[in-house]
């Protein structure tokens, strides 16, 4: 079955760029939308944005100026870049697959990214 | 402050039924589909309901979803101690042009 795995640095310095990759195993990334969602410690979920294998992307307006999401169909991966990070960007970052009109049926286990000097 | 409003906590006894509400507006729940997620401590969210009332394969029929106007509800019957978790609703907000989630409801089964 399809599984997702996030990877990337667990510690990022303030003002630098957070970069994460989500590897999709057991299936193709074509024909689906793929999202990044984050959860600050002890808080709720925040949708960051999504991508479609053809290159279409949508971003949360509150992050749009700092975020980029892209897909690499040859590697069955999609990535997240968030620049100019601050402590407020400290969170568990999840990648997830869309189904239906607005739902996420498959999630990665999540990776904690801490922004600190 | 979340766009979608959920009660922060609820509790109920094993075997009973609980309904968790999710209140929004005409730009989100009022015109888009709602999904519900269960998050056990230290784990990723798990999809329980999508497109307002559909259950993914493997989700027991103890879980149900409904929507009316600008509110949605998650129902859980035959409560079990394993249902203790945080529950989140989510949808698209057409005015904000972003996906939105409720603040989450912590369910205690005691």
CSV table of N, CA, C and O in Angstrom, one decimal, chain A residues 20-66:
chain,number,residue,atom,x,y,z
A,20,UNK,N,12.3,20.1,3.3
A,20,UNK,CA,11.8,18.7,3.6
A,20,UNK,C,11.4,18.0,2.3
A,20,UNK,O,11.0,18.6,1.4
A,21,UNK,N,11.6,16.7,2.3
A,21,UNK,CA,11.2,15.9,1.2
A,21,UNK,C,10.2,14.8,1.7
A,21,UNK,O,10.4,14.3,2.8
A,22,UNK,N,9.2,14.5,0.9
A,22,UNK,CA,8.3,13.4,1.2
A,22,UNK,C,8.5,12.4,0.1
A,22,UNK,O,8.3,12.6,-1.1
A,23,UNK,N,8.8,11.2,0.5
A,23,UNK,CA,9.0,10.1,-0.4
A,23,UNK,C,7.8,9.2,-0.4
A,23,UNK,O,7.4,8.7,0.7
A,24,UNK,N,7.2,9.0,-1.6
A,24,UNK,CA,6.0,8.1,-1.7
A,24,UNK,C,6.4,6.7,-2.2
A,24,UNK,O,7.1,6.6,-3.2
A,25,UNK,N,6.1,5.7,-1.4
A,25,UNK,CA,6.4,4.4,-1.8
A,25,UNK,C,5.2,3.6,-2.0
A,25,UNK,O,4.1,3.8,-1.3
A,26,UNK,N,5.2,2.6,-2.8
A,26,UNK,CA,4.1,1.7,-3.1
A,26,UNK,C,3.1,2.3,-4.0
A,26,UNK,O,2.0,1.7,-4.2
A,27,UNK,N,3.4,3.4,-4.7
A,27,UNK,CA,2.5,3.9,-5.7
A,27,UNK,C,3.1,5.1,-6.4
A,27,UNK,O,4.2,5.6,-6.1
A,28,UNK,N,2.3,5.6,-7.4
A,28,UNK,CA,2.8,6.8,-8.1
A,28,UNK,C,2.2,8.1,-7.5
A,28,UNK,O,1.2,8.1,-6.8
A,29,UNK,N,2.9,9.2,-7.8
A,29,UNK,CA,2.4,10.5,-7.3
A,29,UNK,C,1.5,11.2,-8.4
A,29,UNK,O,1.0,12.2,-8.1
A,30,UNK,N,1.4,10.5,-9.6
A,30,UNK,CA,0.5,11.1,-10.6
A,30,UNK,C,-0.9,10.9,-10.2
A,30,UNK,O,-1.3,10.0,-9.4
A,31,UNK,N,-1.8,11.8,-10.7
A,31,UNK,CA,-3.2,11.7,-10.5
A,31,UNK,C,-3.7,12.0,-9.1
A,31,UNK,O,-4.8,11.7,-8.7
A,32,UNK,N,-2.8,12.5,-8.2
A,32,UNK,CA,-3.2,12.9,-6.9
A,32,UNK,C,-2.6,14.3,-6.6
A,32,UNK,O,-1.6,14.7,-7.1
A,33,UNK,N,-3.3,15.0,-5.7
A,33,UNK,CA,-2.7,16.2,-5.1
A,33,UNK,C,-2.0,15.7,-3.8
A,33,UNK,O,-2.5,14.8,-3.1
A,34,UNK,N,-0.9,16.4,-3.5
A,34,UNK,CA,-0.1,16.1,-2.3
A,34,UNK,C,0.1,17.4,-1.5
A,34,UNK,O,0.4,18.4,-2.0
A,35,UNK,N,-0.1,17.3,-0.2
A,35,UNK,CA,0.0,18.4,0.7
A,35,UNK,C,1.0,18.3,1.8
A,35,UNK,O,1.5,17.2,2.1
A,36,UNK,N,1.4,19.5,2.3
A,36,UNK,CA,2.2,19.6,3.5
A,36,UNK,C,1.3,20.3,4.5
A,36,UNK,O,0.6,21.3,4.3
A,37,UNK,N,1.3,19.7,5.7
A,37,UNK,CA,0.5,20.2,6.9
A,37,UNK,C,1.4,20.2,8.1
A,37,UNK,O,2.3,19.3,8.2
A,38,UNK,N,1.3,21.2,8.9
A,38,UNK,CA,2.2,21.3,10.1
A,38,UNK,C,1.4,21.4,11.4
A,38,UNK,O,0.2,21.8,11.3
A,39,UNK,N,2.0,21.1,12.5
A,39,UNK,CA,1.4,21.1,13.8
A,39,UNK,C,2.4,21.6,14.8
A,39,UNK,O,3.3,20.8,15.2
A,40,UNK,N,2.3,22.8,15.3
A,40,UNK,CA,3.2,23.3,16.4
A,40,UNK,C,3.0,22.4,17.6
A,40,UNK,O,1.9,21.9,17.8
A,41,UNK,N,4.0,22.3,18.4
A,41,UNK,CA,3.9,21.5,19.6
A,41,UNK,C,2.7,21.9,20.5
A,41,UNK,O,2.5,23.0,20.8
A,42,UNK,N,1.8,20.9,20.8
A,42,UNK,CA,0.7,21.2,21.6
A,42,UNK,C,-0.5,22.0,21.0
A,42,UNK,O,-1.4,22.3,21.6
A,43,UNK,N,-0.4,22.2,19.7
A,43,UNK,CA,-1.4,23.0,19.0
A,43,UNK,C,-2.1,22.2,17.8
A,43,UNK,O,-1.8,21.0,17.7
A,44,UNK,N,-2.9,22.9,17.1
A,44,UNK,CA,-3.7,22.2,16.0
A,44,UNK,C,-3.0,22.2,14.7
A,44,UNK,O,-1.8,22.5,14.6
A,45,UNK,N,-3.7,21.7,13.7
A,45,UNK,CA,-3.2,21.5,12.4
A,45,UNK,C,-3.2,22.8,11.5
A,45,UNK,O,-4.2,23.5,11.6
A,46,UNK,N,-2.2,23.0,10.7
A,46,UNK,CA,-2.2,24.1,9.7
A,46,UNK,C,-1.8,23.6,8.4
A,46,UNK,O,-0.8,23.0,8.2
A,47,UNK,N,-2.7,23.9,7.4
A,47,UNK,CA,-2.4,23.5,6.0
A,47,UNK,C,-1.4,24.4,5.4
A,47,UNK,O,-1.6,25.7,5.5
A,48,UNK,N,-0.3,23.9,4.8
A,48,UNK,CA,0.7,24.8,4.2
A,48,UNK,C,0.5,25.0,2.8
A,48,UNK,O,0.6,26.1,2.2
A,49,UNK,N,0.2,23.9,2.0
A,49,UNK,CA,0.0,24.0,0.6
A,49,UNK,C,0.0,22.7,-0.1
A,49,UNK,O,0.2,21.7,0.6
A,50,UNK,N,-0.3,22.7,-1.4
A,50,UNK,CA,-0.3,21.4,-2.1
A,50,UNK,C,0.3,21.5,-3.5
A,50,UNK,O,0.5,22.6,-4.0
A,51,UNK,N,0.5,20.4,-4.1
A,51,UNK,CA,1.0,20.3,-5.5
A,51,UNK,C,0.4,19.2,-6.2
A,51,UNK,O,0.0,18.2,-5.6
A,52,UNK,N,0.3,19.3,-7.5
A,52,UNK,CA,-0.2,18.2,-8.4
A,52,UNK,C,1.0,17.9,-9.3
A,52,UNK,O,1.8,18.8,-9.6
A,53,UNK,N,1.1,16.7,-9.7
A,53,UNK,CA,2.3,16.2,-10.4
A,53,UNK,C,2.5,17.1,-11.7
A,53,UNK,O,3.6,17.2,-12.1
A,54,UNK,N,1.5,17.7,-12.2
A,54,UNK,CA,1.7,18.5,-13.4
A,54,UNK,C,2.3,19.9,-13.1
A,54,UNK,O,2.5,20.6,-14.0
A,55,UNK,N,2.4,20.2,-11.8
A,55,UNK,CA,3.1,21.4,-11.5
A,55,UNK,C,2.2,22.4,-10.8
A,55,UNK,O,2.6,23.5,-10.3
A,56,UNK,N,0.8,22.2,-10.8
A,56,UNK,CA,-0.1,23.2,-10.2
A,56,UNK,C,0.2,23.2,-8.6
A,56,UNK,O,0.4,22.1,-8.0
A,57,UNK,N,0.2,24.3,-8.1
A,57,UNK,CA,0.4,24.5,-6.6
A,57,UNK,C,-0.6,25.5,-6.1
A,57,UNK,O,-1.1,26.4,-6.7
A,58,UNK,N,-0.9,25.3,-4.8
A,58,UNK,CA,-1.7,26.2,-4.0
A,58,UNK,C,-1.0,26.4,-2.7
A,58,UNK,O,-0.6,25.4,-2.1
A,59,UNK,N,-1.1,27.6,-2.1
A,59,UNK,CA,-0.4,27.8,-0.8
A,59,UNK,C,-1.4,28.5,0.1
A,59,UNK,O,-2.2,29.3,-0.3
A,60,UNK,N,-1.1,28.3,1.4
A,60,UNK,CA,-1.8,29.1,2.4
A,60,UNK,C,-1.4,30.5,2.3
A,60,UNK,O,-0.2,30.8,2.3
A,61,UNK,N,-2.3,31.5,2.1
A,61,UNK,CA,-1.9,32.9,1.9
A,61,UNK,C,-1.0,33.4,3.0
A,61,UNK,O,-0.2,34.3,2.8
A,62,UNK,N,-1.2,32.8,4.2
A,62,UNK,CA,-0.4,33.3,5.4
A,62,UNK,C,1.1,33.0,5.2
A,62,UNK,O,2.0,33.5,5.9
A,63,UNK,N,1.4,32.0,4.3
A,63,UNK,CA,2.8,31.5,4.2
A,63,UNK,C,3.3,31.7,2.7
A,63,UNK,O,4.4,31.5,2.4
A,64,UNK,N,2.4,32.2,1.9
A,64,UNK,CA,2.7,32.1,0.4
A,64,UNK,C,4.0,32.8,0.0
A,64,UNK,O,4.7,32.4,-0.9
A,65,UNK,N,4.3,33.9,0.7
A,65,UNK,CA,5.5,34.7,0.3
A,65,UNK,C,6.8,33.9,0.7
A,65,UNK,O,7.9,34.3,0.2
A,66,UNK,N,6.7,32.9,1.5
A,66,UNK,CA,7.9,32.2,2.0
A,66,UNK,C,8.0,30.7,1.6
A,66,UNK,O,9.0,30.1,1.8
